[in-house]
Coordinates of C-alpha atoms in Angstrom, one line a residue:
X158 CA -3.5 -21.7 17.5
X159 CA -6.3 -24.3 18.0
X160 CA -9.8 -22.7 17.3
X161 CA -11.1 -22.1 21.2
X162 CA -7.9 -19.9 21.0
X163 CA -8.9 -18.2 17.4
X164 CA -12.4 -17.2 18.5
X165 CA -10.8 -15.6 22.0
X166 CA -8.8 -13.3 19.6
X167 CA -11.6 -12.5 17.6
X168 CA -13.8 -11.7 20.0
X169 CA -11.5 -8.9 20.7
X170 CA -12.4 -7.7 17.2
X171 CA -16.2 -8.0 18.2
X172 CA -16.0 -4.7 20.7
X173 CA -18.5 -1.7 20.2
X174 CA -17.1 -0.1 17.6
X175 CA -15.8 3.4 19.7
X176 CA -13.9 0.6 22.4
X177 CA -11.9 -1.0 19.8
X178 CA -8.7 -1.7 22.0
X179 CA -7.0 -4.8 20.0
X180 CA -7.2 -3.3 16.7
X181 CA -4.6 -2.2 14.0
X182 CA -3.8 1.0 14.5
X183 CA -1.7 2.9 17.0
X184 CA -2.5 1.0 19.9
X185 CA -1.3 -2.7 18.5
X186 CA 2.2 -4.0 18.6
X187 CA 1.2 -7.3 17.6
X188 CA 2.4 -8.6 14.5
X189 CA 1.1 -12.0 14.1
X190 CA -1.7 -10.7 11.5
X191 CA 0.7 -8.8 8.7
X192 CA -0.5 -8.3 5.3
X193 CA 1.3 -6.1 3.1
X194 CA -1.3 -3.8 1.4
X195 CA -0.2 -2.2 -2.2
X196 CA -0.2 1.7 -0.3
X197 CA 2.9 0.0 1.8
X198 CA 4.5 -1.4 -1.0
X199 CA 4.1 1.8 -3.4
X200 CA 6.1 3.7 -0.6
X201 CA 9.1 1.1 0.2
X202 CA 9.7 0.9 -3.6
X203 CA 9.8 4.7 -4.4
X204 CA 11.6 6.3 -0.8
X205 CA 15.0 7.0 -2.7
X206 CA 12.9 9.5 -5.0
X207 CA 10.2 11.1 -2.3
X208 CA 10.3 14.0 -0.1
X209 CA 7.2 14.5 0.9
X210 CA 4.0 11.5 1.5
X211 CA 0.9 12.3 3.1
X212 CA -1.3 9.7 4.7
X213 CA -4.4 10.8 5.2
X214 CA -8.2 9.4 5.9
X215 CA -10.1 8.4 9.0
X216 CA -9.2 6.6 12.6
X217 CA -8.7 3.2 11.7
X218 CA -7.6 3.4 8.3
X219 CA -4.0 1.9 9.5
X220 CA -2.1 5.1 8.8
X221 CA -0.2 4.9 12.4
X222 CA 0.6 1.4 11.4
X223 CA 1.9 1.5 8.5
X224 CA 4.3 4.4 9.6
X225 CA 5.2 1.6 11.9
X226 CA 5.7 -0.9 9.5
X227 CA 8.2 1.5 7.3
X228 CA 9.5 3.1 10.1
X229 CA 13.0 1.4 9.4
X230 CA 13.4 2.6 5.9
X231 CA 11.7 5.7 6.1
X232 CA 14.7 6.5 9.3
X233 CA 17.4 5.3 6.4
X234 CA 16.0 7.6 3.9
X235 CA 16.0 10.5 6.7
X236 CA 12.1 11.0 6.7
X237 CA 10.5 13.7 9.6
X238 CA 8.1 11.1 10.9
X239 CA 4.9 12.8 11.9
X240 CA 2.6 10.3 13.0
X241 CA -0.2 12.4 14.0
X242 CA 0.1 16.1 12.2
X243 CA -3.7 17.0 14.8
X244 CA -1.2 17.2 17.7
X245 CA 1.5 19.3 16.3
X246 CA 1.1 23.2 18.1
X247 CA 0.4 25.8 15.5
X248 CA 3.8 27.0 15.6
X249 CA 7.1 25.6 16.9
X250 CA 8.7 25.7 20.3
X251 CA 11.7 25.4 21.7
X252 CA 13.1 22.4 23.4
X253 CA 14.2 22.8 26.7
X254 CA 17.5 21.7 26.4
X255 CA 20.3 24.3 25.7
X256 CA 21.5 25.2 22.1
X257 CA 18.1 22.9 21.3
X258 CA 16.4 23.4 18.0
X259 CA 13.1 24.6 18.1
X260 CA 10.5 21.3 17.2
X261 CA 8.4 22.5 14.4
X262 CA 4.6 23.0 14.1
X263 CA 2.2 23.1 11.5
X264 CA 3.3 26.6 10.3
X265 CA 6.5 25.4 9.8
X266 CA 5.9 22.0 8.4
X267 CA 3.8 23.6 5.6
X268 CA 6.5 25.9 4.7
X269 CA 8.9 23.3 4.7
X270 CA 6.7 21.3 2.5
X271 CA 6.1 24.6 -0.1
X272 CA 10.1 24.6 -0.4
X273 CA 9.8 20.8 -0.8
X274 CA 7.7 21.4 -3.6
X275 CA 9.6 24.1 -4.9
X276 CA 12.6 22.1 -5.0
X277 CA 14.0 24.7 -2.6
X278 CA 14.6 22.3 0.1
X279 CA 15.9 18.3 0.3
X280 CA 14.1 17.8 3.6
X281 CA 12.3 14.2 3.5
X282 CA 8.9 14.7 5.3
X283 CA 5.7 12.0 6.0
X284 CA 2.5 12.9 7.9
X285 CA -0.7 11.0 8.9
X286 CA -3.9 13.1 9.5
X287 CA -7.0 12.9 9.8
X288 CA -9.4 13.9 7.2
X289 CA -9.6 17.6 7.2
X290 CA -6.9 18.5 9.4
X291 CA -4.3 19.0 7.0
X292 CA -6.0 21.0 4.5
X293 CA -7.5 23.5 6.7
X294 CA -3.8 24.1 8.2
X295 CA -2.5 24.9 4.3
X296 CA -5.6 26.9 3.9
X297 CA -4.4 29.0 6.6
X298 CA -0.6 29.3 5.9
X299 CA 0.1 28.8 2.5
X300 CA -2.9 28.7 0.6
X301 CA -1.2 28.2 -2.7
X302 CA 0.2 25.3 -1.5
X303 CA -3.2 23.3 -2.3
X304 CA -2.7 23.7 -6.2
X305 CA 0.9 23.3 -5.6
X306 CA -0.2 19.6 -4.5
X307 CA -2.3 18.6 -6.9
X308 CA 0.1 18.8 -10.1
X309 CA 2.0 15.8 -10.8
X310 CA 5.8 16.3 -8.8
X311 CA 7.8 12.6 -8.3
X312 CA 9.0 13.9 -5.2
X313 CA 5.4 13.7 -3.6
X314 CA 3.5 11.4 -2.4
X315 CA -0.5 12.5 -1.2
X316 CA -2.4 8.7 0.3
X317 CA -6.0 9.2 0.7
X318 CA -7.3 6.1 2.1
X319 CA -11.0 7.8 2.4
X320 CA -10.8 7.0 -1.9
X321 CA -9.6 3.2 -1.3
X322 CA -11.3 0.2 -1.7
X323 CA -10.0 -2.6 0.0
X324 CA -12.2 -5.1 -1.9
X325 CA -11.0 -3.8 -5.2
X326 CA -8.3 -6.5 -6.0
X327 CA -9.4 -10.2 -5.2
X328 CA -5.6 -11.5 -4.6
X329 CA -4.7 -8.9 -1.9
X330 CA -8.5 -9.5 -0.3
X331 CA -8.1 -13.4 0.1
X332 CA -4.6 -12.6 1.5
X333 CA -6.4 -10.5 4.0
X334 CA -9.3 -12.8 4.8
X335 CA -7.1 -15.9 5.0
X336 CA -4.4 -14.6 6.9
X337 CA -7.1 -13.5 9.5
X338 CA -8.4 -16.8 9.6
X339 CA -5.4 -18.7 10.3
X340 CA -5.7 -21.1 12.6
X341 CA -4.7 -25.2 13.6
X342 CA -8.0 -26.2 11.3
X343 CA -8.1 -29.1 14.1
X344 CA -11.1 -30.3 16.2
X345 CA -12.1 -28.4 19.2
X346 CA -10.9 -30.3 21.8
X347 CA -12.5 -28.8 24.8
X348 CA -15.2 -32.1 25.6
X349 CA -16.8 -29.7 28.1
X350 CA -18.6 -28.1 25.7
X351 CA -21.5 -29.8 24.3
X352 CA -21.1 -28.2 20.6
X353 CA -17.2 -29.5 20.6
X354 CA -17.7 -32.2 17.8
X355 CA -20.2 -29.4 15.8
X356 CA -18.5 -26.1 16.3
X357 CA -20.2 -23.6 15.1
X358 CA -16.8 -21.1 15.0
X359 CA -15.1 -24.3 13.1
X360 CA -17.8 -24.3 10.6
X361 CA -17.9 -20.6 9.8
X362 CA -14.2 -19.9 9.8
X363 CA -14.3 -23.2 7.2
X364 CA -16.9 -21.5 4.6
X365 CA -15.6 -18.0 5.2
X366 CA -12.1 -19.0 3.8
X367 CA -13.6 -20.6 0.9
X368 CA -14.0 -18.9 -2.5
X369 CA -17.9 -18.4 -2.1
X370 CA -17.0 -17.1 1.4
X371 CA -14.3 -15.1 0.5
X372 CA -16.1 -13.6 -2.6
X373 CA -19.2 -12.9 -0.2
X374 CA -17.1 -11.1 2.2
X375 CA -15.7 -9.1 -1.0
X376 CA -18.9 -8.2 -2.6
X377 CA -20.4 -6.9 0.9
X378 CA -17.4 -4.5 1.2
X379 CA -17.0 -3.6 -2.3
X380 CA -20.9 -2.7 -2.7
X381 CA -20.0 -0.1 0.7
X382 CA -18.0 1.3 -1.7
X383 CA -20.2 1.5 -4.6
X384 CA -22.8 3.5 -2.1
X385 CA -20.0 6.1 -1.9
X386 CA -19.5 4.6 1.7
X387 CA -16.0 4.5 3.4
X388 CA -14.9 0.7 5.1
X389 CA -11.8 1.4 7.4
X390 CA -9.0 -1.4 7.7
X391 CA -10.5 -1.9 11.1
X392 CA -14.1 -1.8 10.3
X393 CA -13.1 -5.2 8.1
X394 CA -11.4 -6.4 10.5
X395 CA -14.8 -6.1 13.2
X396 CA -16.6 -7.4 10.2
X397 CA -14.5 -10.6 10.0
X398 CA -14.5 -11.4 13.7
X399 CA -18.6 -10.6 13.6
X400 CA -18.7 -12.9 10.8
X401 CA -17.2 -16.2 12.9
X402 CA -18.4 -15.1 16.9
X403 CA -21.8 -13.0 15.5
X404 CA -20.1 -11.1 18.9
X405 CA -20.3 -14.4 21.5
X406 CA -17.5 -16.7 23.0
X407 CA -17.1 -20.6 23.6
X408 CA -18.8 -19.7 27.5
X409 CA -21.7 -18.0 26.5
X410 CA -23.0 -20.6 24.2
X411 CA -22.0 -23.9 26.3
X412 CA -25.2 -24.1 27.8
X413 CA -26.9 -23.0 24.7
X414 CA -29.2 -25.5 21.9
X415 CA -27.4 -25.7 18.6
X416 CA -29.6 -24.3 16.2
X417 CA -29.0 -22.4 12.9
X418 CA -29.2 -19.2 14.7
X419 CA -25.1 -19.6 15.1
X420 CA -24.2 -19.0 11.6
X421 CA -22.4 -16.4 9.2
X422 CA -25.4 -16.0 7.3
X423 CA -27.4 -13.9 10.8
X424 CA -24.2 -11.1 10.1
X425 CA -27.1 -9.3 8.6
X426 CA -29.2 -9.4 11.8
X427 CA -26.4 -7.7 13.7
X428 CA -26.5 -3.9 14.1
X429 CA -24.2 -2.4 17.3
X430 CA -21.3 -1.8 15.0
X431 CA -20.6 0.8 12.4
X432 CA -19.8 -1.7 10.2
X433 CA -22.4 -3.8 10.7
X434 CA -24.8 -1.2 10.5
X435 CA -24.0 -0.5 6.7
X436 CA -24.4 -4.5 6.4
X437 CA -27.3 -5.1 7.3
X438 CA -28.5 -2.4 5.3
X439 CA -28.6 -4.6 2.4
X440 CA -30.1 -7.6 4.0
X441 CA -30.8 -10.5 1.2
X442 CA -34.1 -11.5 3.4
X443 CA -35.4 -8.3 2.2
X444 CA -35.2 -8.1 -1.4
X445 CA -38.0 -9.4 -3.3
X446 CA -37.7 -13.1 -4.8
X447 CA -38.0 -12.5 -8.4
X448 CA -36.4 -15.6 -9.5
X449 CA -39.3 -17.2 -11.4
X450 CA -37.9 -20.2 -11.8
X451 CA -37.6 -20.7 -7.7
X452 CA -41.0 -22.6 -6.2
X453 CA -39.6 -22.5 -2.4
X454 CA -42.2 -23.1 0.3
X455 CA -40.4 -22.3 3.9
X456 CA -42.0 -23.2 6.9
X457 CA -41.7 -19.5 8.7
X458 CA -40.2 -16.2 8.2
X459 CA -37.4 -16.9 10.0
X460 CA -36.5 -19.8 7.7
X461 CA -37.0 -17.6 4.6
X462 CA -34.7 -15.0 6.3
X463 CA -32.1 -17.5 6.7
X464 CA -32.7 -19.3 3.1
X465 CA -32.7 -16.4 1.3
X466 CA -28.8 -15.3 3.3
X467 CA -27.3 -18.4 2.8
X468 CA -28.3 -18.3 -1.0
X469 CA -26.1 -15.0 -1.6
X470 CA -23.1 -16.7 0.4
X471 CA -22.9 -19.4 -1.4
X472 CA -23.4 -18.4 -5.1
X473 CA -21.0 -19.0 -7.2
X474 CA -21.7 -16.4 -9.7
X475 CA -20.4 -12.9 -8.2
X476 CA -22.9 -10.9 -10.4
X477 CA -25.7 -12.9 -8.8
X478 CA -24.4 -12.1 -5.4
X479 CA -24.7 -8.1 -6.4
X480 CA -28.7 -8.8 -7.3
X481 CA -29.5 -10.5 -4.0
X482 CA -28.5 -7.7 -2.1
X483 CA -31.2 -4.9 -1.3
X484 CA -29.7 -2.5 -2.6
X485 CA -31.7 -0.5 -5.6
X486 CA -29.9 -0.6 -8.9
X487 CA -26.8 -1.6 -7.3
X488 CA -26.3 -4.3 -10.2
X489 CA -27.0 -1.5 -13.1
X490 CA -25.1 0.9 -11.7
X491 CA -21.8 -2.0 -11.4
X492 CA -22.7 -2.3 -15.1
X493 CA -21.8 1.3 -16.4
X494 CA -18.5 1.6 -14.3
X495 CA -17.5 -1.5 -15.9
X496 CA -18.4 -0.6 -19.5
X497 CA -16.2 2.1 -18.7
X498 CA -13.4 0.7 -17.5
X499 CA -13.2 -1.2 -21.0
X500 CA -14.7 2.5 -23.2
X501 CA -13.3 5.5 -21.4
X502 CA -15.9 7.8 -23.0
X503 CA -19.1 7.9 -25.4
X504 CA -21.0 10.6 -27.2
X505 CA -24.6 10.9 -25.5
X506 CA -26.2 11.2 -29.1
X507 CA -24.6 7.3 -29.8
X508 CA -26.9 6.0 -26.2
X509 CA -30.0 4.2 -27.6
X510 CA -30.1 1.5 -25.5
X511 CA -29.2 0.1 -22.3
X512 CA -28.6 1.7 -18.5
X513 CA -27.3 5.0 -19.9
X514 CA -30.8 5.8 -21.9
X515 CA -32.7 5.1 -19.1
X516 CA -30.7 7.7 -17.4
X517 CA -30.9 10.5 -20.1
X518 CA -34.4 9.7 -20.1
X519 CA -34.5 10.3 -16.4
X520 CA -32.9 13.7 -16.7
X521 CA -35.5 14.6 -19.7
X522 CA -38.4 13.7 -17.5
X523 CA -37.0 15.6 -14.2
X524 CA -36.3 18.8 -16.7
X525 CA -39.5 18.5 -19.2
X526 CA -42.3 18.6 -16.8
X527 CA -44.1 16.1 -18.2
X528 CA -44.1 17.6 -22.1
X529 CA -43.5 15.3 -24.8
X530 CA -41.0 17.4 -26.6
X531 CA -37.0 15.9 -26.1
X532 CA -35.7 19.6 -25.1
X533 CA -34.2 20.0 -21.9
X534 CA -35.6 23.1 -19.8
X535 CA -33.4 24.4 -17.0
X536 CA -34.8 26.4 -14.5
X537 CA -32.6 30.0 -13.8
X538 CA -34.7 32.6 -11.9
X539 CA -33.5 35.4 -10.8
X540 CA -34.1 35.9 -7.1
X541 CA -35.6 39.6 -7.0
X542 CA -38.5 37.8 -9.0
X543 CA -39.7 36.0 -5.8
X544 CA -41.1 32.4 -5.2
X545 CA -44.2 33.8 -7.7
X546 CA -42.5 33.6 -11.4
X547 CA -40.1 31.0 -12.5
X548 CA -38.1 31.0 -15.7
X549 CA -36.8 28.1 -17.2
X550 CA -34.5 28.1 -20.7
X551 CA -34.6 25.9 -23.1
X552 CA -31.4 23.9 -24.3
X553 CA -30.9 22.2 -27.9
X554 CA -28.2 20.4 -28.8
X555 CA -25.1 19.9 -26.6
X556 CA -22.2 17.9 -26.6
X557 CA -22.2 16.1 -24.1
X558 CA -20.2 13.1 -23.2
X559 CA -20.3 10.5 -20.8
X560 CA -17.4 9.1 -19.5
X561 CA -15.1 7.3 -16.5
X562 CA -14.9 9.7 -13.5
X563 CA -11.2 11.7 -13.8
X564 CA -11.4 11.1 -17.8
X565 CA -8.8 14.5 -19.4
X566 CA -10.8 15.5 -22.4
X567 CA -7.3 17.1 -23.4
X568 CA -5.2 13.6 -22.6
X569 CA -8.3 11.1 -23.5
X570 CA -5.0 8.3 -23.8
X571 CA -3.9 8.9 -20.8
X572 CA -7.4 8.4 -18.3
X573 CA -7.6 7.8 -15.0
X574 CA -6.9 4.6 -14.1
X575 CA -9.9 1.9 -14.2
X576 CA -11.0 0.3 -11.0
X577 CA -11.3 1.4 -7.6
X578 CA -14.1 4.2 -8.9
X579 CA -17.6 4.6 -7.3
X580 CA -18.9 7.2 -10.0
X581 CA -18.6 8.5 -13.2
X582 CA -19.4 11.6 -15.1
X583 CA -21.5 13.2 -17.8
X584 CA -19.4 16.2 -19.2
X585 CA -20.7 19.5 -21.7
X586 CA -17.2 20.0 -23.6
X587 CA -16.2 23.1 -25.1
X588 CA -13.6 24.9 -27.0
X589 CA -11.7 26.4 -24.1
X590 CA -9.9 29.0 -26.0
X591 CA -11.4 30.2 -29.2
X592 CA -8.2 30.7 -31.0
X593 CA -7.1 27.0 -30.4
X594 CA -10.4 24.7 -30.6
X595 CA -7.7 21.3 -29.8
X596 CA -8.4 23.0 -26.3
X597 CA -11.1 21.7 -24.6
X598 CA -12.7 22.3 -21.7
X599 CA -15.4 20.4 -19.5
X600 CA -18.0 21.5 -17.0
X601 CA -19.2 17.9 -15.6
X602 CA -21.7 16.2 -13.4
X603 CA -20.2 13.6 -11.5
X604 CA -22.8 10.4 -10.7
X605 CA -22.1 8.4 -7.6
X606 CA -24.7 5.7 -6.4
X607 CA -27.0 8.2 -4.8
X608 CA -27.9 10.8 -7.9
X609 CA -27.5 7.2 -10.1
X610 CA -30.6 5.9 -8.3
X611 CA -32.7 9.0 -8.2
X612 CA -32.4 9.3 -12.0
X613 CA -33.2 5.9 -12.5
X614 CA -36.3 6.3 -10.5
X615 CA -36.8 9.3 -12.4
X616 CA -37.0 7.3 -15.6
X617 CA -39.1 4.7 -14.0
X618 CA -41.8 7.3 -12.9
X619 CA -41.4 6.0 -9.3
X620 CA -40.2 9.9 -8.2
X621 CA -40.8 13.0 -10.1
X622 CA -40.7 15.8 -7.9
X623 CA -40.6 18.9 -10.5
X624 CA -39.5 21.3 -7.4
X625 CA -36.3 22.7 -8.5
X626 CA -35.0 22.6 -5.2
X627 CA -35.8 19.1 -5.1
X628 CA -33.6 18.7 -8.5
X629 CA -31.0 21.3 -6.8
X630 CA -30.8 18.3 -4.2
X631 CA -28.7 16.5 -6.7
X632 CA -26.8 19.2 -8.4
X633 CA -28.8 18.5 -11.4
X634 CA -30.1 22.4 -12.2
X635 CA -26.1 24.1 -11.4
X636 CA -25.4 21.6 -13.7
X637 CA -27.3 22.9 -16.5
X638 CA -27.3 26.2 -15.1
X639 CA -23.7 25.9 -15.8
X640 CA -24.1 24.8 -19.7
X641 CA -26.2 27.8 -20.1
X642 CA -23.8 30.3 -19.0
X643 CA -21.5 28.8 -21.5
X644 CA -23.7 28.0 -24.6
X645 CA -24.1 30.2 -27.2
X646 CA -27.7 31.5 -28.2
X647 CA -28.7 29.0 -25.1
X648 CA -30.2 32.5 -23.5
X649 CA -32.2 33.5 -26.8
X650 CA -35.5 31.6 -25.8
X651 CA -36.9 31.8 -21.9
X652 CA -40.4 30.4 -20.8
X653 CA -41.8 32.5 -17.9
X654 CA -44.2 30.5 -16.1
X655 CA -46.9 32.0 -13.1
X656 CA -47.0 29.7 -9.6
X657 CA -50.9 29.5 -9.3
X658 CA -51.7 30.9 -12.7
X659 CA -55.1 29.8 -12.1
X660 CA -56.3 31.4 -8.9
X661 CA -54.4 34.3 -10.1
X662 CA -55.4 34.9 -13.6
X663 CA -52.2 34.9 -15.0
X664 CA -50.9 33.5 -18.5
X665 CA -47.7 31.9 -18.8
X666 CA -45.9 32.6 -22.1
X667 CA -42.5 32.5 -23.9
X668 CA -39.9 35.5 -24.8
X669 CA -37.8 34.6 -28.1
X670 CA -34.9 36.5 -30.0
X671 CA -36.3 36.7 -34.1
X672 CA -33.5 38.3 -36.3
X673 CA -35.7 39.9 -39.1
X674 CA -34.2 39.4 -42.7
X675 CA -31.5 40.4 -43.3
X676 CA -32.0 42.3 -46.7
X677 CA -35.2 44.3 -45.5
X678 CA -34.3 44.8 -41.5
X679 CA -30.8 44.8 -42.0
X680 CA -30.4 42.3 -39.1
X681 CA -32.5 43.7 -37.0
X682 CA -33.6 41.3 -33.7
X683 CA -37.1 41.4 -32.0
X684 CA -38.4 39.6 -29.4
X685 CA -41.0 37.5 -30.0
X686 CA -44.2 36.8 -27.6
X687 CA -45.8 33.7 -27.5
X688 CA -48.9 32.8 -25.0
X689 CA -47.7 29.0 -23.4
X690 CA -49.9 26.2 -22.4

């Protein structure tokens, strides 16, 4: 198609994001965009050994079409298609017809997939749903089911497109990007428009499809991800189309003055779609030049706006592209999931440098109050003491390791597969059984992007809020709370500390387990009192 025609099919792309009416999902029979995504291909290459796949995630995630796109061979293999499990009744009813069987609902269909998993049945089952749906339907009729699921069986198949990131490999993106692109690459040949031998569509379509554009495009959706943000098949589809129109046809800018205001760059400017939204978000104009080497003058704000876009789109060097965006830490927190991706797991006593010290030092000063001792103190106060007393525990040495998010402590050779992973995890590991110390067992904090950035804040004394329900906020205190339940002798020292000691007269002070020697006492314990700061 010549490129007047291109942008009239992208505009329908460029819809409020609820009207979406040309999209692909359900609606679209269309097939001239068609990329085969590595969920499809998984599927078609393992149907002779499945009996049950689940597709699950939000509206636009291209469950409904990919069911269409294997319809053929999942009817070969025999599969119960299900395309949307929501509108299933709760339990079957009978067809009208006579001697009819009775269509199943979602009582049945669980059952059928507990025997599935059982290996009680050879019934071939897939279902889309939406998040939610389906797990609140086994909660309710075969709770056991849930565990069931999450062991390793070859005959199942569980699709979570809310854990996907489409920007994760670059072969499969450009395929996307390019494909979506497609067009004559002639000159616009409608010589009623006054922008016909400059077009601006032309121009952006042109960069987009280029490596730097294509790379831009990839590092804007990938660092959604890395926010612990969720990018739908159709949201990048929206995206792209904003990216060419910026949401306006050939008509609307006719009688318009060419200026810069036209380009893929102003993306960021744009804020009526979900996607876009998250976009502009991270706005390059916005971050702080700290390139010293840079001496730009710009004639206005609007100039530096646009200087300072352009400059991340056309980067060559991805890493640079992560550090124009204004998005705090974003570039040190890419850092650690890649050093894990190449070292599964590292002691915390070995961290004496780098990202990871900064964030154990973050923890220390969240949990040490501002004391120059290295302990870490975790508050546990029992609630019938009221909002007056608090009592914090003090913990010595642990073993704690941090590590790539899904890492089996007992397995460590067989981890989770690297890439596609928007956190990762610091773990206390323990003997699980006391008779068998090669068991182990974890209790772990998992770090995404948003209790990455508060720790690194933390350490950089930009937030210390000491309120334990302001560390609760982040998990941080059940964390430890958690250690201490575990820990042995962890409980043998507790600080009890007065709110408004002052005003009130009160002293804080410690309470400490002594075991008196041995010889004379006979073992004997006593607790020690000791008057605190």
């Amino acid at each position: 198609m010549n490129i007047k025609e291109k942008v009239s099919e992208l505009l329908k792309y460029c819809s409020s994001y609820q009207g979406h009416t040309y999209m692909v999902d359900e609606r679209r029979e269309d097939e001239s965009f068609r990329v085969v995504l590595a969920e499809e291909k998984e599927i078609a290459e393992n149907l002779d050994k499945l009996q049950f796949i689940l597709l699950t995630g939000e509206a636009g995630d291209g469950k409904s079409h990919l069911l269409r796109c294997l319809r053929e061979r999942l009817e070969k293999y025999r599969f119960h298609i299900i395309g949307d499990f929501s509108e299933l009744p709760e339990k079957g009813r009978l067809q009208k017809q006579p001697g009819g069987q009775p269509d199943p609902g979602k009582q049945e269909v669980i059952r059928t997939i507990a025997d599935i998993v059982e290996g009680k049945s050879d019934q071939r089952i897939i279902i889309a749903a939406n998040v939610g749906i389906f797990t609140k339907s086994v909660l309710m009729y075969q709770e056991q089911l849930l565990d069931m699921l999450n062991r390793q069986h070859d005959r199942v198949k569980i699709i979570n497109f809310e854990k996907r990131n489409l920007a994760f490999d670059q072969g499969v993106f450009s395929r996307i990007v390019e494909t979506f692109f497609t067009y004559d690459r002639g000159a616009c040949t409608d010589t009623d428009c006054p922008h016909c031998q400059n077009c601006a569509y032309k121009n952006n379509i042109d960069f987009l499809c280029s490596p730097e554009g294509i790379e831009s495009i990839r590092v804007l959706c990938d660092t959604v991800f890395l926010m612990g943000e969720h990018i739908t098949f159709r949201e990048l589809l929206s995206l792209l189309a904003h990216l060419v129109t910026l949401g306006e046809g050939c008509e609307e800018r006719k009688g318009q003055r060419l200026d810069g205001s036209y380009g893929y760059e102003n993306i960021f400017g744009l804020t009526e779609d979900k996607i876009l939204q998250k976009i502009s978000r991270m706005d390059p104009a916005c971050k702080n030049d700290t390139d010293v080497d840079r001496e730009t003058s710009y004639m206005d704000v609007e100039s530096c706006r646009r200087e300072k876009r352009r400059r991340f789109f056309e980067e060559k060097n991805i890493d640079k592209k992560y550090k124009f965006l204004t998005v705090d830490y974003l570039f040190e927190f890419q850092t650690v999931l890649k050093e894990f991706e190449k070292t599964p797991f590292i002691a915390s006593e070995m961290i004496r440098e780098g990202v990871l010290y900064q964030l154990k030092r973050g923890i220390g000063r969240l949990t040490r109050r501002g004391e120059s001792n290295m302990a870490v103190k975790v508050a546990d106060t029992p609630s019938m003491l009221g909002d007056d007393i608090q009592t914090e525990f003090e913990l010595g040495n642990m073993d704690i390791i941090w590590h790539r998010h899904g890492l089996d402590f007992n397995e460590p050779d067989k981890a989770a597969e690297s890439g596609q992973q928007n956190c990762f995890g610091m773990s206390y590991v323990y003997d699980a059984d006391e008779a068998d110390e090669e068991k182990l067992a974890e209790i772990t904090l998992a770090i995404d992007y948003k209790l990455f950035r508060y720790l690194m804040m933390a350490d950089g004394y930009f937030y210390l809020s000491h309120n334990s329900k302001s560390i609760e906020e982040y998990t941080i205190n059940t964390f430890f709370r958690k250690i201490l339940k575990k820990k042995q002798g962890a409980y043998e020292k507790m600080l009890v500390k007065f709110v408004g000691q002052k005003e009130s007269g009160y002293c804080n002070f410690s309470l400490s387990m002594q075991k008196m020697n041995s010889m004379l006492y006979r073992g004997k314990k006593i607790i020690k009192l000791k008057k605190e700061g």
